[in-house]
Short mmCIF file of C-alpha atoms in Angstrom, two decimals:
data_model
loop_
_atom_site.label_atom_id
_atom_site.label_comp_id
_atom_site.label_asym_id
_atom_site.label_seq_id
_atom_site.Cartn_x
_atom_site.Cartn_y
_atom_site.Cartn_z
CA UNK A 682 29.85 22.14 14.23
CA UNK A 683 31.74 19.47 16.01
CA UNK A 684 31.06 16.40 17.90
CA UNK A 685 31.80 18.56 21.41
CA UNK A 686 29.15 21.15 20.38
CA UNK A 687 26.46 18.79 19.08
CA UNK A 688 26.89 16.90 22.87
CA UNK A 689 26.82 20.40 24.31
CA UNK A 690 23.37 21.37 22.16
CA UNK A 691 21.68 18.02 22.73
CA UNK A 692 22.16 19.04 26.65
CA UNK A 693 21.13 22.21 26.97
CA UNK A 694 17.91 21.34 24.38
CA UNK A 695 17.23 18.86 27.15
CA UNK A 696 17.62 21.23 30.15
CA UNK A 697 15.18 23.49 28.55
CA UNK A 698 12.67 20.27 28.07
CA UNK A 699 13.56 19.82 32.02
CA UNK A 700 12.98 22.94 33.28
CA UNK A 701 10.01 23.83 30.69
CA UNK A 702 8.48 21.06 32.61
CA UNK A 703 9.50 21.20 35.89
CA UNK A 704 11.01 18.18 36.27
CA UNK A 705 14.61 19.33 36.49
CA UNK A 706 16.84 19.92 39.41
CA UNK A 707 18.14 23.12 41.43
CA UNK A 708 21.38 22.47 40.01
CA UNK A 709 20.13 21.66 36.19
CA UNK A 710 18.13 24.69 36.49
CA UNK A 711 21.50 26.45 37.32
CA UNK A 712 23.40 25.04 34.33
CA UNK A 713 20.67 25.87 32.39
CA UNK A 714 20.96 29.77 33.80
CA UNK A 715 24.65 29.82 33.19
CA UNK A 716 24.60 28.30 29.39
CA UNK A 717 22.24 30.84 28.59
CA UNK A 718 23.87 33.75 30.40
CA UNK A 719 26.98 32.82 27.40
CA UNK A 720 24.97 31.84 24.65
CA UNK A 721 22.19 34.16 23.27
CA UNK A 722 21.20 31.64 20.18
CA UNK A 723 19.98 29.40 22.96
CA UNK A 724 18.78 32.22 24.83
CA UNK A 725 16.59 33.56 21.65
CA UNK A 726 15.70 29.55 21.77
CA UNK A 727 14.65 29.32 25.23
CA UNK A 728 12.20 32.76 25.06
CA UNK A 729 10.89 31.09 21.72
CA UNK A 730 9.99 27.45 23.73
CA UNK A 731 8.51 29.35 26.63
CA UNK A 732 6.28 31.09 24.85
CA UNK A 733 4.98 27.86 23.26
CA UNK A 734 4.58 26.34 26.52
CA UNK A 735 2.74 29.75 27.95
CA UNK A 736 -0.21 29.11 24.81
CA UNK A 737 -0.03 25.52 25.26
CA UNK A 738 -1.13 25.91 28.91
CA UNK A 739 -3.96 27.09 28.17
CA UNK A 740 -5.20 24.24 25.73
CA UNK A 741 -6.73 21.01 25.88
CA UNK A 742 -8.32 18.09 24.02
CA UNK A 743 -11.75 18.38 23.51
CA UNK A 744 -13.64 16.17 25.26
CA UNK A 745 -16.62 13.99 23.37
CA UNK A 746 -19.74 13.93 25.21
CA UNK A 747 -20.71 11.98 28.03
CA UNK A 748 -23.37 9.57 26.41
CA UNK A 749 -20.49 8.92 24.02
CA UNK A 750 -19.30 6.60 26.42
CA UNK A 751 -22.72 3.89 27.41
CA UNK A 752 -22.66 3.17 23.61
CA UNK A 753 -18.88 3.24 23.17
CA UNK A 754 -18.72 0.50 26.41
CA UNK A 755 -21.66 -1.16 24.78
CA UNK A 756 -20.37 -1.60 21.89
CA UNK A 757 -16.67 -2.67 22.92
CA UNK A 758 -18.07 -5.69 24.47
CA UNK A 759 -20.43 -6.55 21.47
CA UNK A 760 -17.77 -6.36 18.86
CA UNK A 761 -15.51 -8.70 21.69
CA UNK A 762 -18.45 -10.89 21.48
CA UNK A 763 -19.08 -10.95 17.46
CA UNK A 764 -14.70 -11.61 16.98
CA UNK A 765 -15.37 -15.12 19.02
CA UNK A 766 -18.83 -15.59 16.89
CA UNK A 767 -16.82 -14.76 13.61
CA UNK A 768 -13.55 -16.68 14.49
CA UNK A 769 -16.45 -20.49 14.83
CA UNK A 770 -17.69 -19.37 11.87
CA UNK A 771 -14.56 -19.25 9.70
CA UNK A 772 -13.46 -22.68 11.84
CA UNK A 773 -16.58 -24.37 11.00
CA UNK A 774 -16.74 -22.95 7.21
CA UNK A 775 -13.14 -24.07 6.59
CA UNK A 776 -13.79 -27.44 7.72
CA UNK A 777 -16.79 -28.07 5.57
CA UNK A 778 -14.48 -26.35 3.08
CA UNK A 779 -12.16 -28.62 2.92
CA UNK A 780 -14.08 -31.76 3.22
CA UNK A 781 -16.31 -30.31 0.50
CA UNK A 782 -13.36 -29.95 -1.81
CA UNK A 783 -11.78 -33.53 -1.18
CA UNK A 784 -14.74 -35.41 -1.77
CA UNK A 785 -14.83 -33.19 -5.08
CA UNK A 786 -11.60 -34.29 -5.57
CA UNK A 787 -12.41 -37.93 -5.01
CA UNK A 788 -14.79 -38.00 -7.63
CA UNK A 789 -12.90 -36.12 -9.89
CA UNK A 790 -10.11 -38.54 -9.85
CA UNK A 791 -12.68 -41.38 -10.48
CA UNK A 792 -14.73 -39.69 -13.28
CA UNK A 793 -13.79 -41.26 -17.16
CA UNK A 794 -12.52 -37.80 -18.23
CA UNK A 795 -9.77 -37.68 -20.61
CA UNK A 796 -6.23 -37.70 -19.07
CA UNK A 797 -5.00 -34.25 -20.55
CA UNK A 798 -7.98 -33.12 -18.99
CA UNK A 799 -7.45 -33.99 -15.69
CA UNK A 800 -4.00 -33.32 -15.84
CA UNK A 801 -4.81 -29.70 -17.19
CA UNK A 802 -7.42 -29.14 -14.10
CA UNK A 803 -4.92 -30.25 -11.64
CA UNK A 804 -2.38 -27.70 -13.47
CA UNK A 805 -5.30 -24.96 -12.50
CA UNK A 806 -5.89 -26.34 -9.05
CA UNK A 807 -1.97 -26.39 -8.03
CA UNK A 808 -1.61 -22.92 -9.14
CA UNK A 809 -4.28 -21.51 -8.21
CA UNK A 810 -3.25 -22.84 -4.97
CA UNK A 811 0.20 -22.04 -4.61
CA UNK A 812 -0.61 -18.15 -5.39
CA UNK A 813 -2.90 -18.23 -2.64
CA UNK A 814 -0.46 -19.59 -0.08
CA UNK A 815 2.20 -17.05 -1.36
CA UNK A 816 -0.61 -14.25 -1.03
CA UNK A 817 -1.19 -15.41 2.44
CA UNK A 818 2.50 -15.63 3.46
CA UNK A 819 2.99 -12.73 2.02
CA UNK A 820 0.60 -11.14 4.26
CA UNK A 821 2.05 -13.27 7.35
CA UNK A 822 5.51 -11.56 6.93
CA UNK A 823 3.83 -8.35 6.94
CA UNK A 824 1.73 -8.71 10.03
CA UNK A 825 5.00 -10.53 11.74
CA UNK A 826 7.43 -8.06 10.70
CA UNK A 827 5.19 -4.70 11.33
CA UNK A 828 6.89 -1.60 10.41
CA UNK A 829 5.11 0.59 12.57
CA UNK A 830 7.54 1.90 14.82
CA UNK A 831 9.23 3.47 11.96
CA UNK A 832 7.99 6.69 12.12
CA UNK A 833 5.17 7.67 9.80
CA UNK A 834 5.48 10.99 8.62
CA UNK A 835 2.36 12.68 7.37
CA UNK B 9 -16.81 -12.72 43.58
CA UNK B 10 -18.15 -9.59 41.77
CA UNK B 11 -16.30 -7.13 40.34
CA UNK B 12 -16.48 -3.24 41.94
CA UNK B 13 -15.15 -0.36 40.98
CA UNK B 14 -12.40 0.09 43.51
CA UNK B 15 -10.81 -3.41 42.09
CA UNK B 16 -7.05 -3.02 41.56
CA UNK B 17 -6.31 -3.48 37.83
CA UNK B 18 -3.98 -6.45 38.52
CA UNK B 19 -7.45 -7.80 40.55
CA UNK B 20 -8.98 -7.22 37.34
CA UNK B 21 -6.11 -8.39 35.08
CA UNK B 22 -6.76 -11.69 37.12
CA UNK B 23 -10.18 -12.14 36.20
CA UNK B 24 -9.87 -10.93 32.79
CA UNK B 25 -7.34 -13.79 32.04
CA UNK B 26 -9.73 -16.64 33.67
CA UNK B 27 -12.26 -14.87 30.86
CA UNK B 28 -14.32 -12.70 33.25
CA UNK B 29 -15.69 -10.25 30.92
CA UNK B 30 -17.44 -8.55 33.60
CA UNK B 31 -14.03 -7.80 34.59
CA UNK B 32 -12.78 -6.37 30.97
CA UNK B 33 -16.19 -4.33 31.45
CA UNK B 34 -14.85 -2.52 34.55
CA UNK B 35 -11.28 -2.06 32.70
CA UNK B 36 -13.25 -0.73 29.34
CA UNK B 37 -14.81 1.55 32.43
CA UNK B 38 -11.69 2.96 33.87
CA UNK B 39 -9.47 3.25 30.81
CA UNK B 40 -11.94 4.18 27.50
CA UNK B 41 -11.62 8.20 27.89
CA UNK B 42 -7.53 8.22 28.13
CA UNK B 43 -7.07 6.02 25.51
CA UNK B 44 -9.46 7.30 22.85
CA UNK B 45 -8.09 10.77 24.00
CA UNK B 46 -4.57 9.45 23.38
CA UNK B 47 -5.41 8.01 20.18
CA UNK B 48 -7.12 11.21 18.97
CA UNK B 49 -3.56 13.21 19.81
CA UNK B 50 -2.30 10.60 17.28
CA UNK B 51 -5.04 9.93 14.36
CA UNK B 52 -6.30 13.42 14.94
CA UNK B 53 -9.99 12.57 14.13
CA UNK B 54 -12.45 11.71 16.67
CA UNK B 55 -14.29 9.04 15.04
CA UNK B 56 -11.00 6.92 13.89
CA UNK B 57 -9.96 7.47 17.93
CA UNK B 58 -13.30 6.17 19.37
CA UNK B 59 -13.42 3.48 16.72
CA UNK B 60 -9.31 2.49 17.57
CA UNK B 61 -9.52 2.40 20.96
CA UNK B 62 -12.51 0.32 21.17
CA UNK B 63 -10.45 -2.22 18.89
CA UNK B 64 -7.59 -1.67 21.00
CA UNK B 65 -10.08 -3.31 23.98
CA UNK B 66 -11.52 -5.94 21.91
CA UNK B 67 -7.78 -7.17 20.64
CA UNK B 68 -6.90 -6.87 24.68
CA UNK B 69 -9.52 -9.37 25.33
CA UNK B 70 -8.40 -11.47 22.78
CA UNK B 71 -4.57 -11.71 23.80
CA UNK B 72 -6.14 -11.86 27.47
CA UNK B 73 -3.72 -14.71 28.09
CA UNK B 74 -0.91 -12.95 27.77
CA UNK B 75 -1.95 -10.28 29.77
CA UNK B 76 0.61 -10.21 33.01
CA UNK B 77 -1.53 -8.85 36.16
CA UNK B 78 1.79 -7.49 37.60
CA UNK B 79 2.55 -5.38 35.27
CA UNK B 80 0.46 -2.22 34.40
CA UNK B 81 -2.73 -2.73 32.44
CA UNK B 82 -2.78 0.81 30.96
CA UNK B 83 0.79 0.22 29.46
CA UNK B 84 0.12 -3.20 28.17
CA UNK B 85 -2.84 -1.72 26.71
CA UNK B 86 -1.13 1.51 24.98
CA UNK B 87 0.68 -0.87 23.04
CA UNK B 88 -2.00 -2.50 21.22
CA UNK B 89 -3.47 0.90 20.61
CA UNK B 90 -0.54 2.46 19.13
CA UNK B 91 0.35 -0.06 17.18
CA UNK B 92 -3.40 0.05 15.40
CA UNK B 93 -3.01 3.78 15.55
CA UNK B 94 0.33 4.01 13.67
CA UNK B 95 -0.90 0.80 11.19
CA UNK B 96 -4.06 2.87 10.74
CA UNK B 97 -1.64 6.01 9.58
CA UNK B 98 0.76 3.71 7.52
CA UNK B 99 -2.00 2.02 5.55
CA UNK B 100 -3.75 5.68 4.79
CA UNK B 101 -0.46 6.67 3.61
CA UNK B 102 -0.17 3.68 1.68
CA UNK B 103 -4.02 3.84 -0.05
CA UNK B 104 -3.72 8.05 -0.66
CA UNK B 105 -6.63 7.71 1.72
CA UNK B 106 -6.48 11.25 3.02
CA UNK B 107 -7.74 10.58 7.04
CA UNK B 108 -10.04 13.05 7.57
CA UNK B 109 -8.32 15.22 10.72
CA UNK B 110 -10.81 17.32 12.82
CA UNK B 111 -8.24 20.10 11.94
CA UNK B 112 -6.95 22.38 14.83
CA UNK B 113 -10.76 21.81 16.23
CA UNK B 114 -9.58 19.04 18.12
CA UNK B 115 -7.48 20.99 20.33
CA UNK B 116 -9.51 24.05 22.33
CA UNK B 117 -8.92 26.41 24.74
CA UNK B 118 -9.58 25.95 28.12
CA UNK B 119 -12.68 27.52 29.72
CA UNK B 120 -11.38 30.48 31.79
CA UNK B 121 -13.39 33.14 33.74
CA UNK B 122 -13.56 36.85 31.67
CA UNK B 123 -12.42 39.54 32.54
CA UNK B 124 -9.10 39.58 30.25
CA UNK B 125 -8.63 42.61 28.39
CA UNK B 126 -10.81 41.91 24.70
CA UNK B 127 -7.41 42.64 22.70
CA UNK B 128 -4.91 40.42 24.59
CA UNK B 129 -7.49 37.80 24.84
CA UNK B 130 -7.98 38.06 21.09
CA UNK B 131 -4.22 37.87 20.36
CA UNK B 132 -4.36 34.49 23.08
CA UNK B 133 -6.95 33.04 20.80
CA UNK B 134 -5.19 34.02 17.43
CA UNK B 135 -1.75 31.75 18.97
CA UNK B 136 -3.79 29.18 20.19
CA UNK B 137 -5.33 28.53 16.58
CA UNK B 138 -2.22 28.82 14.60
CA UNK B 139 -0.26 26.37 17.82
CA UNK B 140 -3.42 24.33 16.89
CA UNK B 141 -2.89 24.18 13.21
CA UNK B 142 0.88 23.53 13.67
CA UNK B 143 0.01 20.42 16.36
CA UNK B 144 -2.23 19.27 13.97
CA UNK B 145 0.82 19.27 10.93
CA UNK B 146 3.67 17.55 13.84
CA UNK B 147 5.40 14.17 12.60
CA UNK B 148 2.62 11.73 13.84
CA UNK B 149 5.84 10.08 16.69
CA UNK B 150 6.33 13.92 18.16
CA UNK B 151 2.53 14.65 18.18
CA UNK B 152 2.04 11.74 20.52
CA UNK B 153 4.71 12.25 22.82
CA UNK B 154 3.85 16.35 22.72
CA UNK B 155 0.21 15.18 23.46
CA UNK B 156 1.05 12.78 26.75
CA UNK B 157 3.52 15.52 27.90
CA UNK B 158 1.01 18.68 27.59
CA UNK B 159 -2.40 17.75 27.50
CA UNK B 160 -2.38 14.49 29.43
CA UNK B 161 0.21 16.04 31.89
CA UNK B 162 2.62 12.32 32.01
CA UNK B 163 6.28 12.58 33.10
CA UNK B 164 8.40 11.65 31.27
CA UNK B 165 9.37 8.27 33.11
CA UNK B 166 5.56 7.69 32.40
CA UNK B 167 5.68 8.80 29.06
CA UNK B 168 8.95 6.10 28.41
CA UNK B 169 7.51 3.42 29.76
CA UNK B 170 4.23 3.85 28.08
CA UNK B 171 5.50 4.51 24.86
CA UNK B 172 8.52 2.00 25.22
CA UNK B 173 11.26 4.40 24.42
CA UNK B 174 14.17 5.92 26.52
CA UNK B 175 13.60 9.30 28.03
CA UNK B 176 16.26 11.09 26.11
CA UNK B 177 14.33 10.25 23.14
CA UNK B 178 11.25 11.74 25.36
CA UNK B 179 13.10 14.68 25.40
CA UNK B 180 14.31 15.44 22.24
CA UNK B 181 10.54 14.22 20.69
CA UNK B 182 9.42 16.97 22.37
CA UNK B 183 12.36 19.22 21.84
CA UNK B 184 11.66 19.04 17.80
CA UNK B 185 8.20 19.12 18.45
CA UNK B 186 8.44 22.67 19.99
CA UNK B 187 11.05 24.21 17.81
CA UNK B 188 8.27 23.39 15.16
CA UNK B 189 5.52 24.91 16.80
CA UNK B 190 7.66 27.95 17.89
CA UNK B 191 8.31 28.37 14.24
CA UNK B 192 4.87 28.17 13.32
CA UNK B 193 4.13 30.72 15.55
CA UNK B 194 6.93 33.03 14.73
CA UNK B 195 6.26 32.52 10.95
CA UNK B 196 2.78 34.19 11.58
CA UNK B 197 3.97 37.32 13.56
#
C-alpha cells in the first residue's frame, strides 16, 4: 500500500467516524457515498461499524445509586480536610525531626568516644543519608516526568 | 455572599480560589456523577472510579490556585482525573496487581418498553454482552475516548479539548476502537 492510499484510508475511516456520528456534512456524507459506491472493502467496513453503533445505542453505563452520592460528597470534603491536617503534621514532625537529630548530633560530637568510632558513625549517617536523598529524587523525577500519556495497554 | 446552585462555575472557580469550600461543595455537587462515570469507562471498576474521582476533587482543591475561572472547570478537572486514572492503570501494571474490572456488568442495556419479538430481543441481548466484553478488553486510551463519544454523547471538539488531543486523533481512537469491537462481534457469529 502506498503513501496515496494510506491518506485515502485514513479519510474515508474518518468520514465513516463523521457520519456514524452525525457530525459530518451534506457534502462529506456524499464523498463518503461515492468512496463506497467504488470500494466494497470499505463498504463490508462501513456495514460492520454500523452495526456496532446500532448495539451500542442501546447501552449505557450503569448508574450507582443515589445515596451513593451524600456519602461520596461527604466524604470528598473530609478527605480535603484530613490532606491539610496531614500536610501540619508532617511540617511540624519534620521540624522536631530535625532539631531532634542536631542536638543528637551536638552531643555526639562532644561525647569522649573513640575517633574511629565517630568517624565510622558518621560513615553510617552520610550514607544512610545520601541513599535516602537519591530514593527521594528518584521518586521526584518520576512524579515530574509522568509517563502517563503513553498509552497503557492492558 | 452564599453560594446557590445556579452559580456559574467561573463564579464558583472564584470562590474556590479565595478557599471557599462551600464553593468546591457546590462544584463536588454539579460534577461528581460525570466524572466518576468517566473514570469508570477508564478503570472499569466502580469502586476504583468513586474512590478516583473523589481524589481527583480533593487534589482540585489543593492546586485551587491555579485554577483559572475563565477557563472551563470540568476540563481543568478531567485532567487531574485522568492523569490518577491512567497512573492508577500504570502502577497495577507495574505491581501484577490484577484491578478487579466489574467485567461487561458495567455496561447495561438501556431500559426499553416490551413488546420486541422474544428471539430478536434475545439475539439484541446476546451482542450487547459480547460488545460489552470486547469494551471491557479496548486499549485503556480508545476505551475512554469510545466511552465520552457513546455513552456520554460529547462531540468530538468536546471530546479534544477535554482530553487534550487533536480531533483527528478523536477520530481514529474511535475508528480502532470499533474495528475491534466489530471484530469481536463478528468473531462470535
Amino acid at each position: 500500500m502506498n503513501s496515496a492510499d494510506e491518506l485515502d484510508l485514513d479519510r474515508a475511516h474518518a468520514l465513516m467516524m463523521a457520519v456514524l456520528d452525525r457530525e459530518c456534512t451534506d457534502a462529506e456524507r456524499r464523498e463518503l457515498d461515492a468512496l463506497l459506491a467504488t470500494r466494497p472493502d470499505l463498504a463490508d467496513d462501513w456495514s460492520r461499524l454500523r452495526r456496532v453503533k446500532e448495539v451500542t445505542m442501546t447501552m449505557e453505563i450503569a448508574r450507582p445509586p443515589e445515596e451513593v452520592w451524600d456519602r461520596y460528597r461527604r466524604s470528598a470534603l473530609h478527605r480535603a480536610e484530613r490532606r491539610i491536617a496531614w500536610t501540619l503534621i508532617a511540617v511540624g514532625a519534620g521540624v522536631l525531626g530535625a532539631t531532634s537529630l542536631w542536638l543528637w548530633i551536638e552531643s555526639w560530637l562532644a561525647s569522649d568516644l573513640p575517633l574511629f568510632v565517630k568517624v565510622a558513625m558518621g560513615s553510617l549517617m552520610v550514607g544512610a543519608a545520601l541513599l535516602i536523598v537519591s530514593i527521594l529524587r528518584e521518586r521526584w523525577h518520576l512524579w515530574t516526568h509522568d509517563p502517563y500519556s503513553r498509552e497503557v495497554e492492558r | 455572599m452564599r453560594v446557590t446552585e445556579g452559580d456559574s462555575d467561573a463564579a464558583l472557580a472564584r470562590r474556590v480560589r479565595a478557599g471557599g469550600a462551600d464553593a468546591f461543595g457546590t462544584l463536588v455537587e454539579r460534577y461528581e456523577r460525570r466524572a466518576s462515570l468517566q473514570a469508570l469507562g477508564i478503570v472499569r471498576s466502580r469502586e476504583d472510579a468513586l474512590d478516583l474521582s473523589q481524589e481527583a476533587f480533593v487534589r482540585a482543591f489543593r492546586a485551587r490556585h491555579t485554577l483559572d475561572p475563565d477557563r472551563p472547570f470540568y476540563a481543568w478537572l478531567y485532567q487531574i482525573l485522568r492523569r490518577l486514572c491512567f497512573n492508577f492503570l500504570r502502577d497495577a501494571k507495574a505491581q501484577g496487581r490484577l484491578i478487579e474490572p466489574q467485567g461487561p456488568d458495567w455496561l447495561v442495556a438501556i431500559a426499553h418498553g416490551t413488546g420486541a419479538d422474544p428471539l430478536q430481543e434475545a439475539e439484541r441481548a446476546e451482542a450487547r454482552r459480547r460488545l460489552a466484553a470486547a469494551i471491557d478488553a479496548l486499549p485503556a486510551h480508545e476505551r475512554e475516548v469510545l466511552v465520552l463519544k457513546e455513552f456520554e454523547e460529547l462531540k468530538y471538539r468536546e471530546i479534544a479539548d477535554q482530553v487534550g488531543i487533536p480531533i483527528g486523533t478523536v477520530m481514529s481512537r474511535l475508528y480502532s476502537a470499533r474495528k475491534r469491537l466489530a471484530d469481536a462481534l463478528e468473531a462470535h457469529r
